[in-house]
Short mmCIF file of C-alpha atoms in Angstrom, two decimals:
data_model
loop_
_atom_site.label_atom_id
_atom_site.label_comp_id
_atom_site.label_asym_id
_atom_site.label_seq_id
_atom_site.Cartn_x
_atom_site.Cartn_y
_atom_site.Cartn_z
CA MET A 481 -30.04 41.93 3.57
CA ARG A 482 -30.54 38.15 3.44
CA LEU A 483 -30.16 36.27 6.71
CA GLY A 484 -27.68 33.90 5.09
CA ASP A 485 -25.41 36.84 4.18
CA VAL A 486 -24.74 37.77 7.81
CA VAL A 487 -25.12 34.50 9.76
CA ARG A 488 -24.39 30.83 9.18
CA GLU A 489 -25.79 27.52 10.38
CA TYR A 490 -23.45 25.95 12.92
CA LYS A 491 -23.02 22.22 12.25
CA GLU A 492 -20.60 20.83 14.84
CA THR A 493 -21.42 17.34 16.18
CA CYS A 494 -20.31 15.75 19.42
CA LYS A 495 -18.09 12.81 18.52
CA GLY A 496 -16.79 11.99 21.98
CA SER A 497 -18.25 11.85 25.47
CA LYS A 498 -21.29 14.01 26.17
CA ASP A 499 -20.52 14.15 29.88
CA GLY A 500 -20.71 17.65 31.31
CA PHE A 501 -22.68 19.15 28.42
CA PRO A 502 -26.16 20.53 29.21
CA ILE A 503 -28.90 19.12 26.97
CA VAL A 504 -31.49 21.35 25.27
CA GLY A 505 -34.62 19.99 23.59
CA LEU A 506 -37.50 21.82 21.96
CA GLU A 507 -39.44 21.54 25.21
CA HIS A 508 -36.85 23.76 26.89
CA LEU A 509 -37.38 26.67 24.48
CA ILE A 510 -40.14 28.98 25.71
CA PRO A 511 -42.21 30.67 22.98
CA GLU A 512 -41.25 34.33 22.42
CA GLU A 513 -38.60 34.07 25.16
CA ILE A 514 -35.09 35.15 24.16
CA ASN A 515 -33.42 33.81 27.34
CA LEU A 516 -32.74 30.09 27.71
CA LYS A 517 -33.93 29.18 31.21
CA MET A 518 -34.28 25.41 31.12
CA TRP A 519 -32.16 22.43 30.12
CA ASP A 520 -31.29 18.93 31.30
CA GLU A 521 -28.02 17.75 32.77
CA GLU A 522 -26.54 14.23 32.87
CA LYS A 523 -29.66 12.80 31.26
CA GLU A 524 -29.65 9.92 28.77
CA ASN A 525 -30.31 11.18 25.24
CA THR A 526 -29.55 10.56 21.58
CA PHE A 527 -28.71 14.17 20.64
CA THR A 528 -25.36 14.89 18.97
CA LYS A 529 -25.71 18.47 17.65
CA MET A 530 -23.39 20.90 19.44
CA PHE A 531 -23.94 24.59 20.14
CA ARG A 532 -21.65 27.23 21.64
CA LYS A 533 -22.23 30.10 24.04
CA GLY A 534 -23.73 33.16 22.34
CA GLN A 535 -25.23 31.27 19.40
CA VAL A 536 -28.98 31.27 18.80
CA LEU A 537 -31.08 28.10 19.13
CA PHE A 538 -33.98 28.23 16.67
CA GLY A 539 -36.87 25.75 16.96
CA ARG A 540 -37.44 24.73 13.35
CA ARG A 541 -40.38 22.41 14.13
CA ARG A 542 -43.76 24.14 14.44
CA ALA A 543 -42.22 27.55 13.89
CA TYR A 544 -45.56 29.19 14.71
CA LEU A 545 -44.69 28.57 18.38
CA LYS A 546 -41.89 31.19 18.04
CA LYS A 547 -39.14 29.32 19.86
CA ALA A 548 -35.66 30.86 19.68
CA ALA A 549 -33.18 31.66 22.46
CA VAL A 550 -29.56 32.67 22.92
CA ALA A 551 -27.30 29.97 24.39
CA PRO A 552 -25.72 30.97 27.75
CA PHE A 553 -23.19 28.09 27.59
CA ASP A 554 -21.83 25.32 25.35
CA GLY A 555 -24.09 22.28 25.05
CA ILE A 556 -25.89 19.68 22.95
CA CYS A 557 -29.33 20.10 21.40
CA SER A 558 -32.11 18.35 19.51
CA GLY A 559 -31.96 17.88 15.75
CA ASP A 560 -35.17 19.93 15.58
CA ILE A 561 -33.16 22.96 16.68
CA THR A 562 -31.15 24.95 14.12
CA VAL A 563 -28.01 26.48 15.62
CA ILE A 564 -27.29 29.94 14.18
CA GLU A 565 -24.11 31.98 14.66
CA ALA A 566 -23.23 35.54 13.65
CA ILE A 567 -20.60 36.41 11.04
CA HIS A 568 -18.86 38.89 13.35
CA ASP A 569 -17.79 41.54 10.83
CA LYS A 570 -21.33 41.75 9.43
CA ILE A 571 -23.72 41.53 12.37
CA LEU A 572 -23.29 42.14 16.09
CA PRO A 573 -23.75 38.84 18.02
CA GLU A 574 -25.66 40.73 20.75
CA LEU A 575 -28.24 41.88 18.20
CA LEU A 576 -28.68 38.50 16.49
CA PRO A 577 -31.10 37.01 19.08
CA PHE A 578 -33.56 39.84 18.43
CA ILE A 579 -33.27 39.40 14.67
CA ILE A 580 -34.18 35.72 15.07
CA GLN A 581 -36.78 36.10 17.85
CA ASN A 582 -38.90 38.31 15.61
CA ASP A 583 -42.49 37.91 14.36
CA SER A 584 -41.45 38.71 10.81
CA LEU A 585 -38.87 35.92 10.70
CA PHE A 586 -41.25 33.40 12.27
CA ASN A 587 -43.97 34.28 9.74
CA PHE A 588 -41.41 33.67 6.99
CA ALA A 589 -40.44 30.35 8.61
CA VAL A 590 -44.05 29.21 8.85
CA GLY A 591 -44.63 30.05 5.19
CA ASN A 592 -41.60 27.98 4.19
CA SER A 593 -42.26 24.97 6.43
CA ALA A 594 -43.12 21.54 5.06
CA GLY A 595 -45.16 18.76 6.67
CA SER A 596 -48.68 18.54 8.06
CA LEU A 597 -48.56 17.22 11.64
CA SER A 598 -45.11 18.57 12.57
CA PRO A 599 -44.11 21.16 9.94
CA ARG A 600 -40.39 21.97 9.82
CA VAL A 601 -38.42 24.69 8.07
CA LYS A 602 -35.01 23.94 6.55
CA TRP A 603 -32.02 26.27 6.85
CA GLU A 604 -31.82 26.38 3.06
CA ASN A 605 -35.15 28.19 3.11
CA LEU A 606 -34.73 30.17 6.31
CA LYS A 607 -31.47 31.78 5.16
CA ASN A 608 -33.40 33.61 2.41
CA TYR A 609 -35.29 35.73 4.94
CA GLU A 610 -34.74 39.43 4.11
CA PHE A 611 -34.52 42.35 6.55
CA ASN A 612 -32.94 45.79 6.99
CA LEU A 613 -29.66 45.89 8.89
CA PRO A 614 -28.06 49.16 10.12
CA ASP A 615 -24.29 49.64 10.35
CA LEU A 616 -22.32 48.12 13.25
CA ALA A 617 -22.31 51.35 15.31
CA GLU A 618 -26.12 51.61 15.11
CA GLN A 619 -26.41 47.86 15.78
CA LYS A 620 -24.55 48.40 19.07
CA ARG A 621 -26.91 51.18 20.18
CA LEU A 622 -29.92 49.12 19.12
CA ALA A 623 -28.73 46.00 20.96
CA GLU A 624 -28.15 47.99 24.19
CA LEU A 625 -31.68 49.43 24.02
CA LEU A 626 -33.30 46.05 23.30
CA TRP A 627 -31.43 44.24 26.07
CA ALA A 628 -32.39 46.98 28.55
CA ALA A 629 -36.07 46.48 27.68
CA ASN A 630 -35.64 42.70 27.88
CA ASP A 631 -33.99 42.96 31.32
CA ALA A 632 -36.92 45.03 32.57
CA LYS A 633 -39.32 42.40 31.24
CA GLU A 634 -37.38 39.66 33.05
CA ALA A 635 -37.65 41.61 36.32
CA TYR A 636 -41.45 41.63 36.04
CA LYS A 637 -41.42 37.93 35.17
CA ARG A 638 -39.54 37.25 38.39
CA LEU A 639 -42.37 39.01 40.24
CA LEU A 640 -44.81 36.69 38.48
CA THR A 641 -42.82 33.70 39.73
CA LEU A 642 -43.01 35.09 43.27
CA THR A 643 -46.81 35.28 43.05
CA ASP A 644 -46.91 31.64 41.96
CA ASP A 645 -44.65 30.75 44.89
CA LEU A 646 -47.08 32.58 47.18
CA VAL A 647 -49.94 30.37 45.98
CA LYS A 648 -47.86 27.23 46.53
CA SER A 649 -46.91 28.35 50.03
CA GLN A 650 -50.54 29.10 50.90
CA PHE A 651 -51.57 25.65 49.63
CA ILE A 652 -49.02 23.91 51.86
CA GLU A 653 -49.93 26.11 54.85
CA MET A 654 -53.62 25.27 54.51
CA PHE A 655 -53.49 21.64 53.41
CA GLY A 656 -50.00 20.26 54.03
CA CYS A 657 -48.16 18.02 51.58
CA PRO A 658 -50.73 16.53 49.15
CA VAL A 659 -48.62 13.38 48.74
CA THR A 660 -47.87 12.42 52.37
CA ASN A 661 -51.06 14.00 53.79
CA PRO A 662 -49.63 14.87 57.25
CA LEU A 663 -52.90 16.56 58.34
CA GLY A 664 -54.86 13.36 57.78
CA TRP A 665 -57.45 14.65 55.33
CA GLU A 666 -60.01 12.23 53.90
CA THR A 667 -58.80 10.84 50.55
CA SER A 668 -60.23 9.21 47.47
CA THR A 669 -58.64 7.84 44.32
CA MET A 670 -58.34 10.20 41.37
CA MET A 671 -60.47 7.73 39.41
CA ARG A 672 -63.46 8.49 41.63
CA VAL A 673 -63.11 12.23 42.26
CA ALA A 674 -61.78 13.30 38.86
CA PRO A 675 -62.33 10.57 36.29
CA GLU A 676 -60.81 10.68 32.83
CA THR A 677 -63.91 11.12 30.66
CA GLN A 678 -65.10 11.87 27.17
CA TYR A 679 -68.36 13.30 25.93
CA LYS A 680 -69.95 13.94 22.55
CA GLY A 681 -70.60 17.64 22.18
CA ASP A 682 -72.41 19.49 19.42
CA PHE A 683 -69.15 20.61 17.81
CA ASN A 684 -69.32 22.18 14.39
CA SER A 685 -67.21 24.44 12.20
CA ASP A 686 -63.87 25.41 13.81
CA VAL A 687 -62.85 23.91 17.16
CA TRP A 688 -60.04 24.43 19.67
CA LEU A 689 -57.34 21.76 19.38
CA LEU A 690 -54.82 21.80 22.23
CA ASN A 691 -51.48 19.96 22.33
CA LEU A 692 -48.56 20.05 24.75
CA ASP A 693 -46.45 22.44 22.66
CA MET A 694 -49.11 25.11 23.11
CA ILE A 695 -48.84 25.10 26.92
CA GLU A 696 -46.27 27.04 28.91
CA GLN A 697 -44.64 24.91 31.56
CA ASN A 698 -45.05 25.65 35.26
CA THR A 699 -47.78 28.26 34.62
CA GLY A 700 -50.32 26.31 32.56
CA ILE A 701 -50.78 29.34 30.33
CA VAL A 702 -52.02 28.46 26.84
CA ILE A 703 -49.52 30.11 24.50
CA ASP A 704 -51.41 29.66 21.27
CA LYS A 705 -55.13 28.87 20.95
CA VAL A 706 -55.26 27.03 17.64
CA MET A 707 -58.64 26.66 15.94
CA VAL A 708 -59.06 23.93 13.33
CA SER A 709 -61.89 22.54 11.25
CA ILE A 710 -63.82 19.80 13.04
CA ASP A 711 -63.24 17.60 9.97
CA THR A 712 -59.47 17.64 10.55
CA VAL A 713 -59.63 16.36 14.15
CA LYS A 714 -58.48 12.76 13.93
CA GLY A 715 -56.69 10.18 16.01
CA SER A 716 -56.76 9.79 19.76
CA VAL A 717 -58.18 12.96 21.29
CA PHE A 718 -60.27 13.83 24.34
CA THR A 719 -63.00 16.42 24.60
CA PHE A 720 -63.03 18.95 27.43
CA ASP A 721 -64.82 22.09 28.58
CA LYS A 722 -64.39 24.76 31.26
CA ASP A 723 -65.37 22.35 34.04
CA TYR A 724 -62.24 20.29 33.45
CA VAL A 725 -58.60 20.27 34.51
CA LEU A 726 -56.13 19.10 31.85
CA TYR A 727 -53.07 17.23 33.13
CA SER A 728 -50.02 16.32 31.02
CA LYS A 729 -48.87 12.77 31.70
CA LEU A 730 -45.82 13.27 29.41
CA ARG A 731 -42.67 14.66 31.05
CA PRO A 732 -44.44 15.55 34.32
CA TYR A 733 -41.43 17.60 35.43
CA LEU A 734 -42.53 20.24 32.90
CA ASN A 735 -45.58 20.79 35.14
CA LYS A 736 -48.18 21.47 32.46
CA VAL A 737 -51.62 21.73 34.08
CA VAL A 738 -54.35 23.75 32.36
CA LEU A 739 -57.65 25.23 33.55
CA PRO A 740 -59.44 25.63 30.18
CA ASP A 741 -61.84 28.54 29.70
CA ASP A 742 -63.65 26.97 26.75
CA ARG A 743 -64.47 23.61 25.25
CA GLY A 744 -62.31 21.81 22.73
CA PHE A 745 -60.20 18.77 21.93
CA ALA A 746 -56.96 17.70 23.63
CA THR A 747 -54.36 15.34 22.20
CA SER A 748 -53.92 12.05 24.02
CA GLU A 749 -51.00 13.15 26.22
CA LEU A 750 -53.34 15.60 27.98
CA ILE A 751 -55.66 13.86 30.41
CA PRO A 752 -58.99 15.65 30.99
CA LEU A 753 -60.19 15.42 34.60
CA LYS A 754 -63.71 16.51 35.54
CA PRO A 755 -63.88 16.92 39.33
CA ASP A 756 -66.98 16.05 41.32
CA ILE A 757 -67.95 19.59 42.38
CA ASN A 758 -69.32 18.29 45.69
CA LEU A 759 -65.90 16.92 46.61
CA LEU A 760 -63.27 18.81 44.68
CA ASN A 761 -62.82 22.42 43.54
CA ARG A 762 -61.07 22.40 40.15
CA VAL A 763 -58.76 25.31 41.13
CA PHE A 764 -57.74 23.33 44.22
CA LEU A 765 -57.13 20.23 42.07
CA ALA A 766 -55.02 22.19 39.57
CA CYS A 767 -52.86 23.63 42.37
CA LEU A 768 -52.47 20.16 43.88
CA LEU A 769 -51.22 18.80 40.55
CA ARG A 770 -48.89 21.81 40.12
CA SER A 771 -47.42 21.53 43.61
CA ASP A 772 -43.71 20.78 43.86
CA GLN A 773 -44.50 17.73 45.97
CA PHE A 774 -46.84 16.18 43.40
CA VAL A 775 -44.52 17.01 40.48
CA GLU A 776 -41.69 15.21 42.29
CA TYR A 777 -43.99 12.26 43.04
CA ALA A 778 -45.18 11.99 39.43
CA THR A 779 -41.65 12.35 38.05
CA LYS A 780 -40.40 9.46 40.18
CA LEU A 781 -43.28 7.31 38.90
CA SER A 782 -42.57 8.07 35.25
CA GLY A 783 -41.16 5.41 32.99
CA GLY A 784 -39.07 5.87 29.86
CA SER A 785 -35.86 7.83 29.37
CA ARG A 786 -36.52 10.12 26.40
CA MET A 787 -40.29 10.53 26.80
CA PRO A 788 -41.17 9.69 30.43
CA ARG A 789 -44.88 9.30 31.16
CA VAL A 790 -46.88 8.96 34.33
CA PRO A 791 -48.44 5.45 34.39
CA MET A 792 -52.18 5.97 34.27
CA LYS A 793 -52.88 3.10 36.68
CA GLU A 794 -50.85 4.76 39.43
CA PHE A 795 -52.27 8.18 38.54
CA ARG A 796 -55.87 6.98 38.76
CA ASN A 797 -55.17 5.30 42.10
CA PHE A 798 -53.43 8.33 43.63
CA PRO A 799 -55.05 9.06 47.04
CA CYS A 800 -56.21 12.62 46.36
CA ILE A 801 -56.70 14.62 49.56
CA LEU A 802 -60.23 15.94 50.12
CA PRO A 803 -60.29 18.78 52.66
CA PRO A 804 -63.77 20.22 53.35
CA ILE A 805 -65.11 21.78 50.17
CA ASN A 806 -65.67 25.13 51.90
CA LEU A 807 -61.94 25.25 52.74
CA GLN A 808 -61.08 24.41 49.12
CA ASN A 809 -63.39 27.18 47.93
CA GLN A 810 -61.72 29.62 50.34
CA PHE A 811 -58.34 28.73 48.86
CA ALA A 812 -59.72 29.10 45.30
CA ALA A 813 -60.94 32.61 46.17
CA PHE A 814 -57.42 33.48 47.36
CA VAL A 815 -55.98 32.19 44.08
CA GLN A 816 -58.43 34.34 42.11
CA GLN A 817 -57.28 37.45 44.02
CA VAL A 818 -53.65 36.62 43.28
CA ASP A 819 -54.56 36.13 39.63
CA LYS A 820 -55.76 39.75 39.49
CA SER A 821 -52.28 40.91 40.55
CA LYS A 822 -50.73 38.55 38.04
CA PHE A 823 -52.88 40.04 35.30
CA GLU A 824 -51.48 43.51 35.98
CA LEU A 825 -47.92 42.16 35.87
CA GLN A 826 -48.68 40.32 32.64
CA GLN A 827 -50.00 43.53 31.09
CA THR A 828 -46.75 45.32 31.94
CA ILE A 829 -44.75 42.46 30.45
CA LEU A 830 -46.90 42.61 27.31
CA SER A 831 -46.27 46.34 27.04
CA LEU A 832 -42.50 45.78 27.18
CA GLU A 833 -42.75 43.01 24.59
CA ASN A 834 -44.68 45.34 22.30
CA THR A 835 -42.02 48.02 22.82
CA ILE A 836 -39.32 45.58 21.69
CA LYS A 837 -41.38 44.63 18.65
CA SER A 838 -42.01 48.28 17.77
CA ILE A 839 -38.29 49.07 17.94
CA MET A 840 -37.49 46.09 15.73
CA LEU A 841 -40.18 47.07 13.23
CA GLU A 842 -38.86 50.61 13.01
CA LYS A 843 -35.15 49.77 12.83
CA VAL A 844 -35.12 46.39 11.06
CA GLY A 845 -38.48 46.08 9.37
#
């Protein structure tokens, strides 16, 4: 069966007021996540493409990031999102999200994408994807099984969120608000304690190149570790290693802060900060930057409507709190213990994801 035989591209545009419609951009689609969990409301934008509840939003730019989710409401989305709807007498709408959010389809999309820096796949190519499709009765049974596994996965993800909330609560309990500093800790500007730096390493062969699309928001998890030839690294990039914290100055509300475990290159929207180890524990710094209080502070500072950025002058002059380093290290040890629990939860989630993939491979191919 060809994809274009059972679904169609939805092409409605918003010709009137956009008031009341949620806005979905590529940044709101989480890689390999079938549920749409983020969007903007009442925010200035230039999007005009409409989508309707139950349709699938497919990220056609950089398809290797595997972004596709089912819409839980009517809204407006980016032009880099292809809106796909089921032809009801041919494919069950409840099964469609799993057909789209599928490694096989994404591999096909990557192979048919055009462009070097931001490759995109056109619907004219995507609709030629071929797969096996059971009859409607079997589709119903299959959809029920897949959604049950997905619901279980979501339950474990909620537990992950609770562990992150525990870390945030412990940070506030130990150190207070990092912005208002009610406990009166000593402070120093970010420029002095964690300067933005570059170094010339002995890079050769393939290197890690990290951009914002490869980072999961709120968690700082690197979704896709892309290795490229050192000869292809061009433009404005920073070098980093495992002593750094990487902070995204673009759209700070997405809360993308990374603790790298290796050296590599970061695109210019990621600011590498190398803390003075005598003053600042990098785990403590990362949690400070991820705190709800700092995210709110940075968001208010940001300029620009479509692509808000934290002004680097204000960021460098931020009065970073400096509790005693032994207290910071104690907090970092607590975070490491929590991370062990998170690892077990992540393994369970991975097992459920593999179960879904195995079912799809067996039934759909």
